[in-house]
Amino acid sequence: MNPELAVTELAEPYLRGLLTSAGLDVEYVRGEGNTLYRLDAKGQETPVLDYAGGYGSLIFGHNNPEIVARARELVDGGVPVHAQFSFHPYANRLAAELNRIIHRELGTDEPYYATFANSGAEAVEAAVKHAELDRVLRVSETLEELAAGVERARTAVDDGSATVPDAVYAQLATERPADDPLAPVIDEITRRNGERAAQAPVFLALEGGFHGKLMGSVQLTHNEAYRAPFAALGVRARFVPRGRPEALDEVLAQERGVLLGLTVEDGEVRVVEREHPVFCAFLLEPIQGEGGIQVLSDEDARIIQEFADATDCPLIIDEIQSGLGRTGTLLASSQTGLRGDYYTLAKSLGGGLAKASVMLVRQTRYRAQFELVHSSTFAKDAFSCYLALKVLEMLERDGGRAYRQATERGAALQATLEKVRTAFPDVAKDVRGRGLMLGFEFHDQSEAEHPAIREAAAGGLFGYVIAGHLLNRHSIRTFPTASAVNTLRFEPSVLLTDEEIGRLEEALTDVCVILREQAGERLVLS
Ligand code: F0G
């Protein structure tokens, strides 16, 4: 083997460089609960308290013993992991269990059909694809219905039982011809319908939202750096600002349109209008994760729900980060009264061992044909379905003890973050979130006195430098996100102890003191 090759970084070398500059280029060799282990200079394992929690994919922690035991049992028992195009009762059980819990939380008994996938972005794309299939079918059903009306008008005019009044020509900006009175009317309706139906669908998403980085999903993700270079590859989304609901009225006024048809009433032909289903879907996170832990307000939720109901725009509620118990319920959105046409779940669904995601669509929107046009080699595999069933069992057991733990542990962590913020209002700007999905935002430091702090802030690296210090000085792992560089995210497991919360308090206090005293030289970055 070429010895050079052994050390040259070929797996995303640029990223490795970035990690190095913030002191975050650490290899973890073992994980257990909320702890990851790195090797020190002597090759000894050193524990690191993990508040990043696999970007929120570890609701029961790293290598939870019960989940690991189940995984072992499956592998030792020779479970056929990949048996595509066969009967999958375990997938059906998982879908049924998800339904049972969702029905309880939403107070409904309408079935949600499940399409399995492998990653969060993939589940989002499955939902969007399904919504578009449904929209296209709704457009063609409306056009067919309108064509039947036109046919009836044609028969009535031909057999003399109906006439075409002047108002119809005026409405369509055409003229009454000398011969066939319906010909220009039908031509104009057909032309306008053709034009309208060919319009690209409109996607709505919230500013600050994150729904993945694949070709389709990245266009629904707000961060321009992720989205803009690939604009030509995907769909066009309109981003709606949070807290400015009147923006939805503007969107509606600009985008809505009608499909036209004819009817016969009292011996006269009339033009009828049907709403053109132009909105493919409205995507939102009940709590934005990558966007810096932004909780959707009850007021915004109500307005979005009303808009979706009034315009027949399907709601895709992305619970990939907020779901699976993290905020005390399977669906964080069930606490805000939102009712999704679609839900996406991923991250913790695989129990921290499998890669699994699911897209759920309510029966009233469901199109069975979707099953024939969407699939993946790896989706719906036995290993991930059984582990997801295990995760649900662990969430639900003892009357939902894990949900209560998430709420209670989250509240304890939030109270501590709040305590630090209150002690350092000059440094700490905000504490946000719910349950075990929390954010701690610092004030902007781009005008800071200390050059190291100021330059880090100016370069958009402030949060990463703080993360580096937390890791190297305090053995605590957490990060900001690319979309919210001044906000640290905390997404530990339900196993979080008071001692672990105490360690974070101490570490954050140290960071706040450094910032207050502008003692950038005390930041430990390697
Ligand atoms: N939707 C949400 C709400 C997410 O938080 C993520 C990922 C995705 C979709 C995409 O999932 O990575 O499995 O394809 N969020 C990570 C984060 C990357 O940093 O919050 P994926």
CSV table of N, CA and C in Angstrom, one decimal, residues 234-311:
chain,number,residue,atom,x,y,z
A,234,GLY,N,-34.0,21.9,-9.3
A,234,GLY,CA,-35.2,21.5,-8.5
A,234,GLY,C,-36.4,22.4,-8.6
A,235,VAL,N,-37.3,22.1,-7.7
A,235,VAL,CA,-38.6,22.8,-7.6
A,235,VAL,C,-38.3,24.3,-7.1
A,236,ARG,N,-39.3,25.1,-7.2
A,236,ARG,CA,-39.2,26.4,-6.7
A,236,ARG,C,-40.1,26.6,-5.5
A,237,ALA,N,-39.5,27.0,-4.4
A,237,ALA,CA,-40.3,27.2,-3.2
A,237,ALA,C,-40.5,28.7,-2.9
A,238,ARG,N,-41.6,29.0,-2.3
A,238,ARG,CA,-41.8,30.4,-1.8
A,238,ARG,C,-41.6,30.3,-0.3
A,239,PHE,N,-40.7,31.1,0.3
A,239,PHE,CA,-40.5,31.0,1.7
A,239,PHE,C,-41.3,32.1,2.4
A,240,VAL,N,-42.0,31.6,3.4
A,240,VAL,CA,-43.0,32.4,4.2
A,240,VAL,C,-42.3,32.8,5.5
A,241,PRO,N,-42.2,34.1,5.8
A,241,PRO,CA,-41.6,34.5,7.0
A,241,PRO,C,-42.5,34.1,8.2
A,242,ARG,N,-41.8,33.6,9.3
A,242,ARG,CA,-42.5,33.3,10.5
A,242,ARG,C,-43.0,34.6,11.1
A,243,GLY,N,-44.1,34.6,11.8
A,243,GLY,CA,-44.6,35.9,12.5
A,243,GLY,C,-45.1,36.9,11.5
A,244,ARG,N,-45.3,36.6,10.2
A,244,ARG,CA,-45.9,37.6,9.3
A,244,ARG,C,-46.9,36.9,8.5
A,245,PRO,N,-48.0,36.5,9.1
A,245,PRO,CA,-49.0,35.6,8.5
A,245,PRO,C,-49.7,36.3,7.3
A,246,GLU,N,-49.7,37.6,7.2
A,246,GLU,CA,-50.4,38.2,6.1
A,246,GLU,C,-49.6,37.9,4.8
A,247,ALA,N,-48.4,37.4,4.9
A,247,ALA,CA,-47.6,37.0,3.7
A,247,ALA,C,-48.4,35.9,3.0
A,248,LEU,N,-49.1,35.1,3.7
A,248,LEU,CA,-49.8,34.0,3.0
A,248,LEU,C,-51.0,34.6,2.1
A,249,ASP,N,-51.6,35.7,2.6
A,249,ASP,CA,-52.6,36.3,1.7
A,249,ASP,C,-52.0,36.8,0.4
A,250,GLU,N,-50.8,37.4,0.5
A,250,GLU,CA,-50.1,37.8,-0.7
A,250,GLU,C,-49.8,36.7,-1.6
A,251,VAL,N,-49.3,35.6,-1.0
A,251,VAL,CA,-49.0,34.4,-1.8
A,251,VAL,C,-50.2,33.9,-2.6
A,252,LEU,N,-51.3,33.9,-1.8
A,252,LEU,CA,-52.6,33.4,-2.4
A,252,LEU,C,-53.0,34.2,-3.5
A,253,ALA,N,-53.0,35.6,-3.3
A,253,ALA,CA,-53.4,36.5,-4.4
A,253,ALA,C,-52.6,36.3,-5.6
A,254,GLN,N,-51.3,36.1,-5.4
A,254,GLN,CA,-50.4,36.0,-6.6
A,254,GLN,C,-50.5,34.7,-7.3
A,255,GLU,N,-50.7,33.6,-6.6
A,255,GLU,CA,-50.6,32.3,-7.2
A,255,GLU,C,-51.9,31.6,-7.6
A,256,ARG,N,-53.0,32.0,-6.9
A,256,ARG,CA,-54.2,31.2,-7.2
A,256,ARG,C,-54.7,31.5,-8.6
A,257,GLY,N,-55.4,30.5,-9.1
A,257,GLY,CA,-56.0,30.6,-10.4
A,257,GLY,C,-57.1,29.6,-10.6
A,258,VAL,N,-57.8,29.7,-11.7
A,258,VAL,CA,-59.0,28.8,-11.9
A,258,VAL,C,-58.9,28.0,-13.2
A,259,LEU,N,-59.6,26.9,-13.2
A,259,LEU,CA,-59.8,26.2,-14.5
A,259,LEU,C,-61.2,26.4,-14.9
A,260,LEU,N,-61.5,26.5,-16.2
A,260,LEU,CA,-62.8,26.9,-16.6
A,260,LEU,C,-63.5,25.7,-17.3
A,261,GLY,N,-64.8,25.8,-17.2
A,261,GLY,CA,-65.7,24.8,-17.9
A,261,GLY,C,-67.0,25.5,-18.2
A,262,LEU,N,-68.0,24.7,-18.7
A,262,LEU,CA,-69.3,25.2,-19.1
A,262,LEU,C,-70.4,24.4,-18.4
A,263,THR,N,-71.5,25.1,-18.2
A,263,THR,CA,-72.7,24.4,-17.6
A,263,THR,C,-73.9,25.0,-18.4
A,264,VAL,N,-75.0,24.3,-18.3
A,264,VAL,CA,-76.2,24.9,-18.9
A,264,VAL,C,-77.2,25.1,-17.8
A,265,GLU,N,-77.7,26.3,-17.7
A,265,GLU,CA,-78.7,26.6,-16.7
A,265,GLU,C,-79.8,27.4,-17.3
A,266,ASP,N,-81.0,27.0,-17.1
A,266,ASP,CA,-82.2,27.7,-17.7
A,266,ASP,C,-82.1,28.0,-19.2
A,267,GLY,N,-81.6,27.0,-19.9
A,267,GLY,CA,-81.4,27.1,-21.3
A,267,GLY,C,-80.3,28.0,-21.8
A,268,GLU,N,-79.4,28.4,-20.9
A,268,GLU,CA,-78.3,29.2,-21.3
A,268,GLU,C,-77.0,28.6,-20.9
A,269,VAL,N,-76.0,28.8,-21.7
A,269,VAL,CA,-74.6,28.3,-21.4
A,269,VAL,C,-74.0,29.3,-20.5
A,270,ARG,N,-73.3,28.8,-19.4
A,270,ARG,CA,-72.6,29.7,-18.5
A,270,ARG,C,-71.2,29.1,-18.3
A,271,VAL,N,-70.3,30.0,-18.0
A,271,VAL,CA,-68.9,29.6,-17.7
A,271,VAL,C,-68.8,29.3,-16.2
A,272,VAL,N,-68.2,28.2,-15.9
A,272,VAL,CA,-68.0,27.8,-14.5
A,272,VAL,C,-66.5,27.8,-14.2
A,273,GLU,N,-66.2,28.1,-12.9
A,273,GLU,CA,-64.8,28.1,-12.5
A,273,GLU,C,-64.5,27.1,-11.4
A,274,ARG,N,-63.4,26.4,-11.5
A,274,ARG,CA,-63.0,25.5,-10.5
A,274,ARG,C,-61.6,26.0,-10.0
A,275,GLU,N,-61.3,25.9,-8.8
A,275,GLU,CA,-60.0,26.3,-8.3
A,275,GLU,C,-58.9,25.4,-8.9
A,276,HIS,N,-57.9,26.0,-9.4
A,276,HIS,CA,-56.7,25.2,-9.9
A,276,HIS,C,-55.8,24.8,-8.7
A,277,PRO,N,-55.6,23.5,-8.5
A,277,PRO,CA,-54.8,23.1,-7.3
A,277,PRO,C,-53.3,23.4,-7.6
A,278,VAL,N,-52.9,24.6,-7.3
A,278,VAL,CA,-51.6,25.1,-7.7
A,278,VAL,C,-50.6,24.8,-6.6
A,279,PHE,N,-51.1,24.7,-5.3
A,279,PHE,CA,-50.2,24.5,-4.2
A,279,PHE,C,-49.9,23.0,-4.1
A,280,CYS,N,-48.6,22.6,-4.2
A,280,CYS,CA,-48.3,21.2,-4.1
A,280,CYS,C,-48.3,20.8,-2.6
A,281,ALA,N,-47.6,21.7,-1.8
A,281,ALA,CA,-47.6,21.4,-0.3
A,281,ALA,C,-47.0,22.5,0.4
A,282,PHE,N,-47.2,22.6,1.7
A,282,PHE,CA,-46.6,23.5,2.6
A,282,PHE,C,-45.8,22.7,3.6
A,283,LEU,N,-44.5,22.9,3.6
A,283,LEU,CA,-43.6,22.1,4.5
A,283,LEU,C,-43.3,23.0,5.7
A,284,LEU,N,-43.3,22.3,6.8
A,284,LEU,CA,-42.8,23.1,8.0
A,284,LEU,C,-42.4,22.1,9.1
A,285,GLU,N,-41.5,22.7,9.9
A,285,GLU,CA,-41.1,22.0,11.1
A,285,GLU,C,-41.8,22.6,12.3
A,286,PRO,N,-42.4,21.9,13.2
A,286,PRO,CA,-43.0,22.5,14.4
A,286,PRO,C,-42.0,23.2,15.2
A,287,ILE,N,-40.8,22.7,15.3
A,287,ILE,CA,-39.6,23.4,15.9
A,287,ILE,C,-38.5,23.3,14.9
A,288,GLN,N,-38.1,24.5,14.4
A,288,GLN,CA,-36.9,24.4,13.5
A,288,GLN,C,-35.7,24.0,14.2
A,289,GLY,N,-35.0,23.0,13.7
A,289,GLY,CA,-33.8,22.5,14.3
A,289,GLY,C,-32.6,23.2,13.8
A,290,GLU,N,-32.3,22.9,12.5
A,290,GLU,CA,-31.1,23.4,11.9
A,290,GLU,C,-31.2,24.9,11.8
A,291,GLY,N,-32.4,25.5,11.8
A,291,GLY,CA,-32.6,26.9,11.7
A,291,GLY,C,-32.3,27.6,13.1
A,292,GLY,N,-31.9,26.8,14.1
A,292,GLY,CA,-31.5,27.5,15.3
A,292,GLY,C,-32.5,27.4,16.4
A,293,ILE,N,-33.3,26.3,16.4
A,293,ILE,CA,-34.3,26.0,17.5
A,293,ILE,C,-35.3,27.2,17.6
A,294,GLN,N,-36.1,27.2,16.6
A,294,GLN,CA,-37.2,28.2,16.5
A,294,GLN,C,-38.5,27.5,16.6
A,295,VAL,N,-39.3,27.8,17.7
A,295,VAL,CA,-40.5,27.1,17.9
A,295,VAL,C,-41.6,27.9,17.2
A,296,LEU,N,-42.4,27.1,16.4
A,296,LEU,CA,-43.5,27.7,15.6
A,296,LEU,C,-44.6,28.2,16.7
A,297,SER,N,-45.0,29.4,16.6
A,297,SER,CA,-45.9,29.9,17.6
A,297,SER,C,-47.3,29.3,17.4
A,298,ASP,N,-48.1,29.2,18.4
A,298,ASP,CA,-49.5,28.7,18.3
A,298,ASP,C,-50.3,29.5,17.2
A,299,GLU,N,-50.0,30.8,17.3
A,299,GLU,CA,-50.7,31.7,16.4
A,299,GLU,C,-50.3,31.4,14.9
A,300,ASP,N,-49.0,31.3,14.6
A,300,ASP,CA,-48.6,30.9,13.3
A,300,ASP,C,-49.1,29.6,12.8
A,301,ALA,N,-49.1,28.6,13.8
A,301,ALA,CA,-49.6,27.3,13.5
A,301,ALA,C,-51.1,27.4,13.1
A,302,ARG,N,-51.9,28.2,13.8
A,302,ARG,CA,-53.3,28.3,13.5
A,302,ARG,C,-53.5,29.0,12.1
A,303,ILE,N,-52.7,30.0,11.8
A,303,ILE,CA,-52.9,30.7,10.6
A,303,ILE,C,-52.5,29.8,9.4
A,304,ILE,N,-51.4,29.0,9.6
A,304,ILE,CA,-51.0,28.1,8.5
A,304,ILE,C,-52.1,27.0,8.3
A,305,GLN,N,-52.6,26.5,9.4
A,305,GLN,CA,-53.6,25.5,9.3
A,305,GLN,C,-54.8,26.0,8.5
A,306,GLU,N,-55.2,27.2,8.9
A,306,GLU,CA,-56.4,27.8,8.2
A,306,GLU,C,-56.1,28.0,6.7
A,307,PHE,N,-54.9,28.5,6.4
A,307,PHE,CA,-54.6,28.7,5.0
A,307,PHE,C,-54.6,27.4,4.3
A,308,ALA,N,-54.0,26.3,4.9
A,308,ALA,CA,-54.0,25.0,4.2
A,308,ALA,C,-55.4,24.5,4.0
A,309,ASP,N,-56.3,24.6,5.0
A,309,ASP,CA,-57.6,24.1,4.9
A,309,ASP,C,-58.4,24.9,3.8
A,310,ALA,N,-58.2,26.3,3.8
A,310,ALA,CA,-59.0,27.1,2.9
A,310,ALA,C,-58.5,26.9,1.4
A,311,THR,N,-57.2,26.6,1.2
A,311,THR,CA,-56.7,26.5,-0.2
A,311,THR,C,-56.5,25.0,-0.6
